[in-house]
């Protein structure tokens, strides 16, 4: 009730102030009207008394205000506590969330680091494997280099020994000449005494010799007629059983190669569309031959890819001229690869020969083209046959050089870009690489159909027997190198195939490289290149016969 009374008093006081202000405003005189100072003073005192009354402090009101202020402060403290608890809860949630995120991040970091560690381990293993492969390759290369150095040293020792032998021979000849001159002077008198008797004896012997010469000529004519008859019969027999001579084989494939160049390659190169198709196929074939490894799966894959280049999968066969031109390019790619890879490492011949065998067994007409290309790059050695050439004994140096160039080209020598003929050791190494491919092909046994006759196993026996019967071929420095290549490829398989006959053939070869096929004539002659090759042939024959 006391509170209500105070409120009513307060309202009345406010109404009084309001009415007073309103009355004062209503009766306010203009600024130029000066009121009595006493009256103004009374009014001001009245107003001051009223104001003093309104400013009286009531203890209840003070308590009420304090209570309201305390309630406000208590509510504020409670609100601050609630807010603090709320913020603490948020902080704990954020801390827990951050811990979960940190744990998840740490786990992910561990997984990434483990993955990187696996990648680093794999890279390290691959690097170690590459290092091992590189070391193995370097070892092989250095072994090859050391072998070449050893061969060169042997050549130099052989050359020095030959020079010493020649000096001793010259000294012996000079000594012998002096003895002969002395003996000639002693015998001169005896000769003069015996000349008269000798002339008489010669006259008698001349008559006897004339009679014997006539008989000999008649016998020689009879033997020649018999030999010609026998050769005719032999040619007829060979024709019946399908056998040919080395000369006939060489002429056949040489003519085939010339016809291929003229009737196929020139036609394809003259036609823009055909040349484009041929060039595309050639660009696809050449890298595949260069990618060969010893992996059987890789060999089969490359063989199949080359087969489908020659026989498209879409069923549309190539034009016969383009097809034959691609066979020509394929043959060239295989042989060039043999000249580079097999020359450096003989074990690389097996993959290359396997691809060639796969294509010979499946690709039509490849055998004839491939063998004709072998004859071109290796001369007559795939047959084997000593290619004929024109002889010249005149004094014209230019003519003599031209004849020598033609002779070497016919034997399989190659020229570089400056028309410089390759050296003998390069020629031997290159032809040996080509023939190693050929001999490896002869060892394969076809499973689908017989290969071309030039790539069948009996050709190995034919090749050796033809070579051993041709004394002109046996004189060449390259011959013992090719014999070693053939025996090294065939190894002990020759004994399993031909038995005792092969042993006899090896014994004949052994005799040719040790004692000579004729008195004083070793296979390959006396050149340094032939000396080292004969040693390899000798060791190979001993190993095969003892195996």
Coordinates of C-alpha atoms in Angstrom, one line a residue:
X1 CA 0.0 0.0 0.0
X2 CA 2.9 2.3 0.9
X3 CA 4.3 1.6 -2.6
X4 CA 0.9 2.6 -4.1
X5 CA 0.8 5.8 -2.1
X6 CA 4.3 6.8 -3.2
X7 CA 3.3 6.2 -6.8
X8 CA 0.3 8.4 -6.4
X9 CA 2.3 11.2 -4.9
X10 CA 4.8 10.9 -7.6
X11 CA 2.1 11.2 -10.3
X12 CA 0.6 14.2 -8.6
X13 CA 4.0 15.9 -8.5
X14 CA 4.5 15.2 -12.1
X15 CA 1.1 16.7 -13.0
X16 CA 2.0 19.8 -11.0
X17 CA 5.2 20.3 -12.9
X18 CA 3.4 19.8 -16.1
X19 CA 0.6 22.4 -15.2
X20 CA 3.2 24.8 -14.0
X21 CA 5.3 24.6 -17.1
X22 CA 2.1 25.0 -19.1
X23 CA 0.9 28.1 -17.1
X24 CA 4.3 29.7 -17.3
X25 CA 4.3 29.3 -21.0
X26 CA 0.8 30.7 -21.3
X27 CA 1.4 33.9 -19.3
X28 CA 5.0 34.5 -20.5
X29 CA 5.4 38.1 -21.4
X30 CA 7.2 39.3 -24.4
X31 CA 11.0 39.8 -24.1
X32 CA 10.6 43.5 -24.0
X33 CA 8.2 43.2 -20.9
X34 CA 10.3 43.5 -17.8
X35 CA 8.8 41.8 -14.8
X36 CA 9.2 42.9 -11.2
X37 CA 12.3 41.3 -9.7
X38 CA 10.5 40.5 -6.5
X39 CA 7.9 38.5 -8.2
X40 CA 10.5 36.6 -10.2
X41 CA 12.4 35.8 -7.1
X42 CA 9.2 34.4 -5.4
X43 CA 8.5 32.3 -8.4
X44 CA 12.0 30.9 -8.4
X45 CA 11.9 30.1 -4.7
X46 CA 8.6 28.3 -5.2
X47 CA 10.1 26.3 -8.0
X48 CA 13.2 25.5 -6.0
X49 CA 11.0 24.3 -3.1
X50 CA 9.1 22.1 -5.4
X51 CA 12.2 20.7 -6.8
X52 CA 13.6 20.1 -3.4
X53 CA 10.5 18.2 -2.5
X54 CA 10.7 16.0 -5.5
X55 CA 14.3 15.1 -4.7
X56 CA 13.6 13.6 -1.3
X57 CA 15.1 10.1 -0.9
X58 CA 12.8 7.5 0.4
X59 CA 14.5 4.4 2.1
X60 CA 12.0 2.0 0.6
X61 CA 12.6 3.3 -2.8
X62 CA 16.4 3.0 -2.2
X63 CA 15.8 -0.6 -1.0
X64 CA 13.7 -1.4 -4.0
X65 CA 16.2 0.1 -6.3
X66 CA 19.0 -1.9 -4.6
X67 CA 16.9 -5.1 -4.7
X68 CA 16.3 -4.6 -8.4
X69 CA 20.0 -3.9 -8.9
X70 CA 21.0 -7.0 -6.9
X71 CA 18.5 -9.1 -8.8
X72 CA 19.9 -7.8 -12.1
X73 CA 23.5 -8.5 -10.9
X74 CA 22.5 -12.1 -9.8
X75 CA 20.7 -12.7 -13.1
X76 CA 23.7 -11.4 -14.9
X77 CA 26.1 -13.6 -13.0
X78 CA 23.9 -16.6 -13.7
X79 CA 23.7 -15.7 -17.3
X80 CA 27.5 -15.4 -17.4
X81 CA 27.9 -18.8 -15.7
X82 CA 25.5 -20.4 -18.2
X83 CA 27.3 -18.7 -21.0
X84 CA 30.6 -19.9 -19.6
X85 CA 29.3 -23.4 -19.3
X86 CA 28.0 -23.2 -22.8
X87 CA 31.4 -22.0 -24.1
X88 CA 33.2 -24.6 -22.1
X89 CA 30.9 -27.3 -23.6
X90 CA 31.7 -25.9 -27.1
X91 CA 35.4 -25.8 -26.3
X92 CA 35.4 -29.4 -25.2
X93 CA 33.4 -30.4 -28.3
X94 CA 35.8 -28.5 -30.5
X95 CA 38.7 -30.0 -28.7
X96 CA 37.3 -33.6 -29.1
X97 CA 36.6 -32.9 -32.7
X98 CA 40.1 -31.5 -33.2
X99 CA 41.5 -34.6 -31.5
X100 CA 39.4 -36.9 -33.8
X101 CA 40.5 -34.9 -36.8
X102 CA 44.1 -35.0 -35.7
X103 CA 43.9 -38.7 -35.1
X104 CA 42.3 -39.3 -38.6
X105 CA 44.9 -36.9 -40.2
X106 CA 47.7 -38.8 -38.4
X107 CA 46.3 -42.1 -39.7
X108 CA 46.1 -40.7 -43.2
X109 CA 49.6 -39.3 -43.0
X110 CA 50.8 -42.8 -41.9
X111 CA 49.0 -44.4 -44.8
X112 CA 50.4 -41.9 -47.3
X113 CA 53.9 -42.3 -45.8
X114 CA 53.6 -46.1 -46.0
X115 CA 52.4 -45.9 -49.6
X116 CA 55.4 -43.6 -50.4
X117 CA 57.7 -46.0 -48.6
X118 CA 56.3 -48.9 -50.7
X119 CA 56.9 -46.8 -53.9
X120 CA 60.4 -45.9 -52.7
X121 CA 61.1 -49.6 -52.0
X122 CA 59.8 -50.6 -55.5
X123 CA 61.8 -47.8 -57.2
X124 CA 64.9 -48.9 -55.2
X125 CA 64.3 -52.5 -56.3
X126 CA 63.8 -51.5 -59.9
X127 CA 66.9 -49.3 -59.7
X128 CA 68.9 -52.2 -58.2
X129 CA 67.7 -54.5 -61.0
X130 CA 68.7 -51.9 -63.6
X131 CA 72.1 -51.6 -62.0
X132 CA 72.5 -55.4 -62.1
X133 CA 71.4 -55.6 -65.7
X134 CA 73.7 -52.7 -66.6
X135 CA 76.6 -54.4 -64.9
X136 CA 75.9 -57.7 -66.6
X137 CA 75.7 -55.9 -70.0
X138 CA 79.0 -54.1 -69.3
X139 CA 80.6 -57.4 -68.3
X140 CA 79.5 -58.9 -71.6
X141 CA 80.7 -55.9 -73.5
X142 CA 84.1 -55.9 -71.7
X143 CA 84.4 -59.7 -72.3
X144 CA 83.8 -59.0 -76.0
X145 CA 86.4 -56.2 -76.0
X146 CA 88.9 -58.3 -74.1
X147 CA 88.3 -61.1 -76.7
X148 CA 88.9 -58.6 -79.5
X149 CA 92.1 -57.4 -77.8
X150 CA 93.2 -61.0 -77.3
X151 CA 92.6 -61.7 -80.9
X152 CA 94.5 -58.6 -82.0
X153 CA 97.4 -59.7 -79.7
X154 CA 97.4 -63.1 -81.3
X155 CA 97.4 -61.5 -84.7
X156 CA 100.4 -59.4 -83.8
X157 CA 102.2 -62.3 -82.3
X158 CA 101.5 -64.4 -85.4
X159 CA 102.6 -61.5 -87.6
X160 CA 105.9 -61.2 -85.7
X161 CA 106.4 -64.9 -85.8
X162 CA 105.8 -64.9 -89.6
X163 CA 108.3 -62.0 -90.1
X164 CA 110.9 -63.9 -88.0
X165 CA 110.2 -67.1 -90.1
X166 CA 110.6 -65.1 -93.3
X167 CA 113.9 -63.7 -92.1
X168 CA 115.2 -67.2 -91.2
X169 CA 113.9 -68.4 -94.6
X170 CA 115.7 -65.7 -96.5
X171 CA 118.9 -66.4 -94.6
X172 CA 118.6 -70.1 -95.3
X173 CA 118.0 -69.3 -99.0
X174 CA 121.1 -67.2 -99.2
X175 CA 123.2 -69.9 -97.6
X176 CA 121.7 -72.5 -99.9
X177 CA 122.4 -70.2 -102.9
X178 CA 126.1 -70.0 -101.9
X179 CA 126.3 -73.8 -101.6
X180 CA 124.5 -74.3 -104.9
X181 CA 126.9 -71.9 -106.6
X182 CA 129.8 -73.9 -105.2
X183 CA 128.3 -77.1 -106.3
X184 CA 127.5 -75.6 -109.7
X185 CA 131.2 -74.8 -110.2
X186 CA 132.2 -78.3 -109.2
X187 CA 129.5 -79.9 -111.4
X188 CA 130.2 -77.7 -114.4
X189 CA 133.2 -79.8 -115.5
X190 CA 131.3 -83.0 -115.0
X191 CA 128.4 -81.6 -116.9
X192 CA 130.5 -80.6 -119.9
X193 CA 131.9 -84.2 -119.9
X194 CA 128.5 -85.7 -119.8
X195 CA 126.7 -83.4 -122.3
X196 CA 127.7 -85.4 -125.3
X197 CA 126.4 -88.6 -123.7
X198 CA 123.4 -86.8 -122.5
X199 CA 122.5 -85.5 -126.0
X200 CA 122.6 -89.0 -127.3
X201 CA 120.5 -90.3 -124.5
X202 CA 118.0 -87.4 -124.9
X203 CA 117.5 -88.1 -128.6
X204 CA 116.6 -91.7 -127.6
X205 CA 114.4 -90.5 -124.8
X206 CA 112.7 -87.9 -127.0
X207 CA 111.5 -90.6 -129.3
X208 CA 110.3 -92.7 -126.4
X209 CA 108.6 -89.7 -124.8
X210 CA 106.8 -88.8 -128.0
X211 CA 105.4 -92.3 -128.1
X212 CA 104.3 -92.1 -124.5
X213 CA 102.8 -88.6 -124.9
X214 CA 100.7 -89.8 -127.8
X215 CA 99.4 -92.7 -125.7
X216 CA 98.7 -90.3 -122.8
X217 CA 96.8 -87.9 -125.0
X218 CA 94.7 -90.7 -126.3
X219 CA 94.0 -91.9 -122.7
X220 CA 93.2 -88.4 -121.5
X221 CA 90.7 -87.9 -124.4
X222 CA 89.0 -91.2 -123.4
X223 CA 88.8 -90.2 -119.8
X224 CA 87.4 -86.8 -120.7
X225 CA 84.7 -88.4 -122.8
X226 CA 83.9 -90.7 -119.9
X227 CA 83.8 -87.8 -117.4
X228 CA 81.5 -85.8 -119.6
X229 CA 79.2 -88.7 -120.0
X230 CA 79.3 -89.2 -116.2
X231 CA 78.5 -85.5 -115.6
X232 CA 75.6 -85.7 -117.9
X233 CA 74.3 -88.7 -116.1
X234 CA 74.8 -87.0 -112.7
X235 CA 72.9 -83.9 -113.9
X236 CA 70.1 -86.2 -115.0
X237 CA 70.0 -88.0 -111.6
X238 CA 70.1 -84.7 -109.7
X239 CA 67.3 -83.4 -111.8
X240 CA 65.2 -86.5 -111.1
X241 CA 65.7 -86.5 -107.3
X242 CA 65.5 -82.7 -107.0
X243 CA 69.1 -82.0 -106.2
X244 CA 70.9 -79.0 -107.6
X245 CA 74.5 -77.7 -107.8
X246 CA 75.9 -74.7 -105.9
X247 CA 76.2 -72.8 -109.2
X248 CA 72.6 -73.5 -110.1
X249 CA 71.4 -72.4 -106.7
X250 CA 73.3 -69.2 -106.8
X251 CA 72.2 -68.3 -110.3
X252 CA 68.6 -69.1 -109.4
X253 CA 68.4 -66.8 -106.3
X254 CA 70.5 -64.1 -107.9
X255 CA 68.1 -64.0 -110.9
X256 CA 65.2 -64.0 -108.5
X257 CA 66.6 -61.0 -106.6
X258 CA 67.2 -59.1 -109.8
X259 CA 63.7 -59.8 -111.0
X260 CA 62.3 -58.7 -107.6
X261 CA 64.1 -55.4 -107.9
X262 CA 63.0 -54.8 -111.5
X263 CA 59.5 -56.2 -111.5
X264 CA 58.4 -55.4 -108.0
X265 CA 60.3 -52.7 -106.2
X266 CA 60.5 -50.4 -109.2
X267 CA 56.8 -50.8 -109.8
X268 CA 55.8 -50.1 -106.2
X269 CA 58.1 -47.1 -106.0
X270 CA 56.7 -45.6 -109.2
X271 CA 53.1 -45.7 -107.9
X272 CA 52.3 -43.1 -105.1
X273 CA 49.5 -45.1 -103.5
X274 CA 51.4 -48.4 -103.6
X275 CA 54.6 -46.7 -102.3
X276 CA 52.7 -45.1 -99.4
X277 CA 51.2 -48.5 -98.3
X278 CA 54.6 -50.2 -98.7
X279 CA 56.4 -47.4 -96.7
X280 CA 53.8 -47.6 -93.9
X281 CA 54.2 -51.4 -93.6
X282 CA 58.0 -51.1 -93.7
X283 CA 58.0 -48.5 -90.9
X284 CA 55.9 -50.8 -88.8
X285 CA 58.1 -53.9 -89.5
X286 CA 61.5 -52.4 -88.9
X287 CA 61.0 -51.2 -85.2
X288 CA 59.5 -54.5 -84.3
X289 CA 62.6 -56.4 -85.5
X290 CA 64.7 -54.0 -83.4
X291 CA 62.6 -54.6 -80.3
X292 CA 63.4 -58.3 -80.1
X293 CA 64.4 -59.8 -76.7
X294 CA 64.9 -63.4 -75.6
X295 CA 61.5 -63.6 -74.0
X296 CA 59.4 -66.3 -75.8
X297 CA 56.2 -64.5 -75.3
X298 CA 57.7 -61.3 -76.8
X299 CA 59.0 -63.3 -79.7
X300 CA 55.6 -64.8 -80.5
X301 CA 53.9 -61.5 -80.1
X302 CA 56.2 -59.7 -82.6
X303 CA 56.0 -62.7 -85.0
X304 CA 52.2 -62.5 -84.9
X305 CA 52.2 -58.7 -85.3
X306 CA 54.4 -58.9 -88.4
X307 CA 52.2 -61.7 -89.8
X308 CA 49.1 -59.4 -89.5
X309 CA 51.0 -56.6 -91.2
X310 CA 51.5 -58.8 -94.2
X311 CA 48.1 -60.4 -93.9
X312 CA 45.7 -57.7 -92.6
X313 CA 43.0 -58.8 -90.1
X314 CA 40.2 -57.1 -92.1
X315 CA 40.5 -59.9 -94.7
X316 CA 41.6 -57.6 -97.6
X317 CA 44.8 -59.0 -98.9
X318 CA 47.6 -56.7 -100.0
X319 CA 48.4 -56.2 -103.7
X320 CA 50.8 -58.9 -104.8
X321 CA 53.5 -56.3 -105.7
X322 CA 53.1 -54.5 -102.3
X323 CA 53.1 -57.9 -100.5
X324 CA 56.3 -59.0 -102.2
X325 CA 57.9 -55.6 -101.6
X326 CA 57.1 -55.9 -97.8
X327 CA 58.7 -59.4 -97.8
X328 CA 61.8 -57.9 -99.4
X329 CA 61.8 -55.1 -96.7
X330 CA 61.2 -57.7 -93.9
X331 CA 64.2 -59.8 -95.2
X332 CA 66.4 -56.8 -95.2
X333 CA 65.4 -55.7 -91.7
X334 CA 66.2 -59.2 -90.3
X335 CA 69.6 -59.3 -92.0
X336 CA 70.6 -55.8 -91.0
X337 CA 69.6 -56.6 -87.4
X338 CA 71.8 -59.7 -87.7
X339 CA 74.7 -57.7 -89.0
X340 CA 74.6 -55.3 -86.0
X341 CA 73.3 -57.3 -83.0
X342 CA 74.7 -60.8 -83.8
X343 CA 78.1 -59.4 -84.6
X344 CA 78.3 -57.9 -81.1
X345 CA 76.6 -60.8 -79.2
X346 CA 76.1 -64.2 -80.8
X347 CA 73.4 -65.2 -78.3
X348 CA 71.1 -62.6 -79.9
X349 CA 70.9 -64.8 -83.0
X350 CA 68.4 -67.2 -81.4
X351 CA 65.5 -64.7 -80.9
X352 CA 66.0 -63.3 -84.4
X353 CA 66.2 -66.8 -86.0
X354 CA 63.0 -67.8 -84.1
X355 CA 61.1 -64.9 -85.6
X356 CA 62.4 -65.6 -89.0
X357 CA 61.5 -69.3 -88.6
X358 CA 57.9 -68.4 -87.4
X359 CA 57.5 -66.2 -90.5
X360 CA 59.0 -68.8 -92.9
X361 CA 56.5 -71.3 -91.6
X362 CA 53.4 -69.1 -91.8
X363 CA 54.1 -66.4 -94.4
X364 CA 53.6 -67.4 -98.1
X365 CA 56.6 -66.9 -100.5
X366 CA 58.8 -65.6 -97.7
X367 CA 61.5 -68.3 -98.0
X368 CA 62.4 -67.6 -101.6
X369 CA 62.6 -63.8 -101.0
X370 CA 64.6 -64.2 -97.7
X371 CA 67.2 -66.6 -99.2
X372 CA 67.7 -64.4 -102.2
X373 CA 68.4 -61.4 -99.8
X374 CA 70.8 -63.6 -97.9
X375 CA 72.7 -64.3 -101.2
X376 CA 72.8 -60.6 -101.9
X377 CA 74.1 -59.5 -98.5
X378 CA 76.6 -62.4 -97.9
X379 CA 77.7 -63.1 -101.5
X380 CA 77.7 -66.8 -102.4
X381 CA 78.3 -68.0 -98.8
X382 CA 74.7 -69.2 -98.1
X383 CA 74.9 -71.6 -101.0
X384 CA 78.1 -71.8 -100.7
X385 CA 79.6 -70.8 -104.1
X386 CA 82.5 -68.8 -105.3
X387 CA 80.9 -66.0 -107.4
X388 CA 82.7 -65.8 -110.8
X389 CA 84.3 -62.5 -111.9
X390 CA 86.3 -61.2 -114.8
X391 CA 90.1 -61.6 -114.4
X392 CA 92.3 -58.7 -115.5
X393 CA 96.1 -58.8 -115.6
X394 CA 96.8 -55.6 -117.5
X395 CA 98.7 -52.5 -116.3
X396 CA 95.8 -50.0 -116.1
X397 CA 95.4 -49.1 -112.4
X398 CA 91.9 -47.8 -112.8
X399 CA 90.7 -50.9 -114.6
X400 CA 92.4 -53.1 -112.1
X401 CA 90.8 -51.3 -109.2
X402 CA 87.3 -51.5 -110.9
X403 CA 87.7 -55.3 -111.4
X404 CA 88.8 -55.8 -107.8
X405 CA 85.8 -53.7 -106.6
X406 CA 83.4 -55.9 -108.7
X407 CA 85.0 -59.0 -107.3
X408 CA 84.6 -57.9 -103.7
X409 CA 81.0 -56.8 -104.2
X410 CA 80.2 -60.2 -105.7
X411 CA 81.8 -61.9 -102.6
X412 CA 79.5 -59.9 -100.3
X413 CA 81.7 -57.0 -99.3
X414 CA 79.8 -53.7 -98.6
X415 CA 80.7 -50.1 -99.3
X416 CA 80.0 -47.2 -96.9
X417 CA 78.7 -43.8 -97.8
X418 CA 82.1 -42.6 -99.1
X419 CA 82.3 -45.7 -101.4
X420 CA 85.1 -47.1 -99.2
X421 CA 85.1 -50.9 -99.1
X422 CA 84.8 -52.5 -95.7
X423 CA 87.9 -54.1 -94.2
X424 CA 88.4 -57.9 -94.1
X425 CA 87.7 -58.3 -90.4
X426 CA 84.5 -56.2 -90.6
X427 CA 83.4 -58.3 -93.6
X428 CA 84.1 -61.6 -91.8
X429 CA 82.3 -60.4 -88.6
X430 CA 79.2 -59.3 -90.6
X431 CA 78.9 -62.4 -92.8
X432 CA 79.4 -64.6 -89.8
X433 CA 76.5 -62.9 -88.1
X434 CA 74.2 -63.4 -91.1
X435 CA 75.2 -67.1 -91.4
X436 CA 74.7 -67.7 -87.7
X437 CA 71.0 -66.6 -88.2
X438 CA 70.8 -69.0 -91.2
X439 CA 72.3 -72.0 -89.3
X440 CA 70.0 -71.4 -86.3
X441 CA 67.0 -71.5 -88.7
X442 CA 68.1 -74.8 -90.1
X443 CA 67.9 -76.4 -86.6
X444 CA 64.2 -75.6 -86.1
X445 CA 61.6 -78.4 -86.8
X446 CA 58.4 -77.1 -88.4
X447 CA 55.1 -78.1 -86.9
X448 CA 52.7 -76.8 -89.5
X449 CA 54.3 -77.4 -93.0
X450 CA 57.7 -78.0 -94.5
X451 CA 59.8 -74.9 -94.9
X452 CA 61.3 -73.7 -98.2
X453 CA 64.0 -76.2 -99.4
X454 CA 66.8 -73.6 -98.7
X455 CA 65.8 -73.6 -95.0
X456 CA 65.5 -77.4 -94.3
X457 CA 67.9 -79.2 -92.1
X458 CA 69.6 -81.3 -94.9
X459 CA 70.9 -78.0 -96.3
X460 CA 73.4 -77.9 -93.3
X461 CA 75.0 -81.1 -94.5
X462 CA 74.9 -79.9 -98.1
X463 CA 76.5 -76.6 -97.1
X464 CA 79.5 -78.3 -95.4
X465 CA 80.1 -80.9 -98.1
X466 CA 79.9 -78.3 -100.9
X467 CA 82.4 -76.1 -99.0
X468 CA 84.9 -78.9 -98.3
X469 CA 84.8 -80.0 -102.0
X470 CA 85.6 -76.5 -103.3
X471 CA 89.3 -75.8 -102.8
X472 CA 89.0 -72.2 -104.0
X473 CA 86.6 -71.5 -101.1
X474 CA 88.9 -73.3 -98.6
X475 CA 91.7 -70.9 -99.4
X476 CA 89.7 -67.8 -98.3
X477 CA 90.3 -66.3 -94.8
X478 CA 86.6 -66.2 -94.0
X479 CA 86.1 -69.9 -94.5
X480 CA 87.3 -71.1 -91.1
X481 CA 85.2 -68.4 -89.4
X482 CA 82.1 -69.7 -91.1
X483 CA 82.9 -73.3 -90.4
X484 CA 83.3 -72.4 -86.7
X485 CA 79.9 -70.6 -86.8
X486 CA 78.2 -73.6 -88.4
X487 CA 79.7 -76.1 -85.9
X488 CA 79.1 -73.8 -82.9
X489 CA 75.4 -73.5 -83.8
X490 CA 74.9 -77.2 -84.6
X491 CA 77.0 -78.3 -81.6
X492 CA 76.4 -82.0 -80.7
X493 CA 73.0 -82.2 -82.4
X494 CA 74.9 -83.0 -85.6
X495 CA 76.1 -86.3 -84.1
X496 CA 72.5 -87.2 -83.0
X497 CA 71.2 -86.5 -86.5
X498 CA 73.9 -87.9 -88.9
X499 CA 75.8 -90.2 -86.5
X500 CA 79.1 -91.6 -87.6
X501 CA 79.0 -89.8 -91.0
X502 CA 79.0 -86.5 -89.1
X503 CA 82.0 -87.7 -87.1
X504 CA 83.9 -88.4 -90.3
X505 CA 83.0 -85.0 -91.6
X506 CA 84.3 -83.4 -88.4
X507 CA 87.5 -85.4 -88.6
X508 CA 88.0 -84.1 -92.2
X509 CA 87.5 -80.5 -91.0
X510 CA 89.9 -81.1 -88.1
X511 CA 92.5 -82.4 -90.5
X512 CA 92.0 -79.3 -92.7
X513 CA 92.7 -76.8 -89.9
X514 CA 95.6 -78.7 -88.3
X515 CA 97.5 -80.5 -91.1
X516 CA 95.9 -79.1 -94.2
X517 CA 93.4 -80.3 -96.8
X518 CA 96.5 -80.6 -99.1
X519 CA 100.2 -80.7 -98.3
X520 CA 101.1 -77.2 -97.0
X521 CA 97.6 -75.8 -97.4
X522 CA 95.5 -75.1 -94.3
X523 CA 91.8 -74.0 -94.5
X524 CA 91.8 -70.2 -94.6
X525 CA 95.4 -69.8 -95.7
X526 CA 98.0 -68.0 -93.7
X527 CA 96.2 -64.7 -92.8
X528 CA 96.0 -63.7 -89.2
X529 CA 92.1 -63.7 -89.4
X530 CA 92.2 -67.3 -90.3
X531 CA 94.7 -68.4 -87.6
X532 CA 92.4 -67.5 -84.7
X533 CA 89.4 -69.0 -86.5
X534 CA 91.2 -72.3 -87.1
X535 CA 91.9 -72.5 -83.3
X536 CA 88.2 -72.0 -82.6
X537 CA 87.3 -74.7 -85.1
X538 CA 89.8 -77.1 -83.6
X539 CA 88.5 -76.6 -80.1
X540 CA 84.9 -76.9 -81.2
X541 CA 85.5 -80.2 -83.1
X542 CA 87.4 -81.6 -80.1
X543 CA 84.5 -80.7 -77.8
X544 CA 81.8 -82.1 -80.1
X545 CA 83.7 -85.4 -80.7
X546 CA 84.4 -85.8 -77.0
X547 CA 80.8 -84.9 -75.9

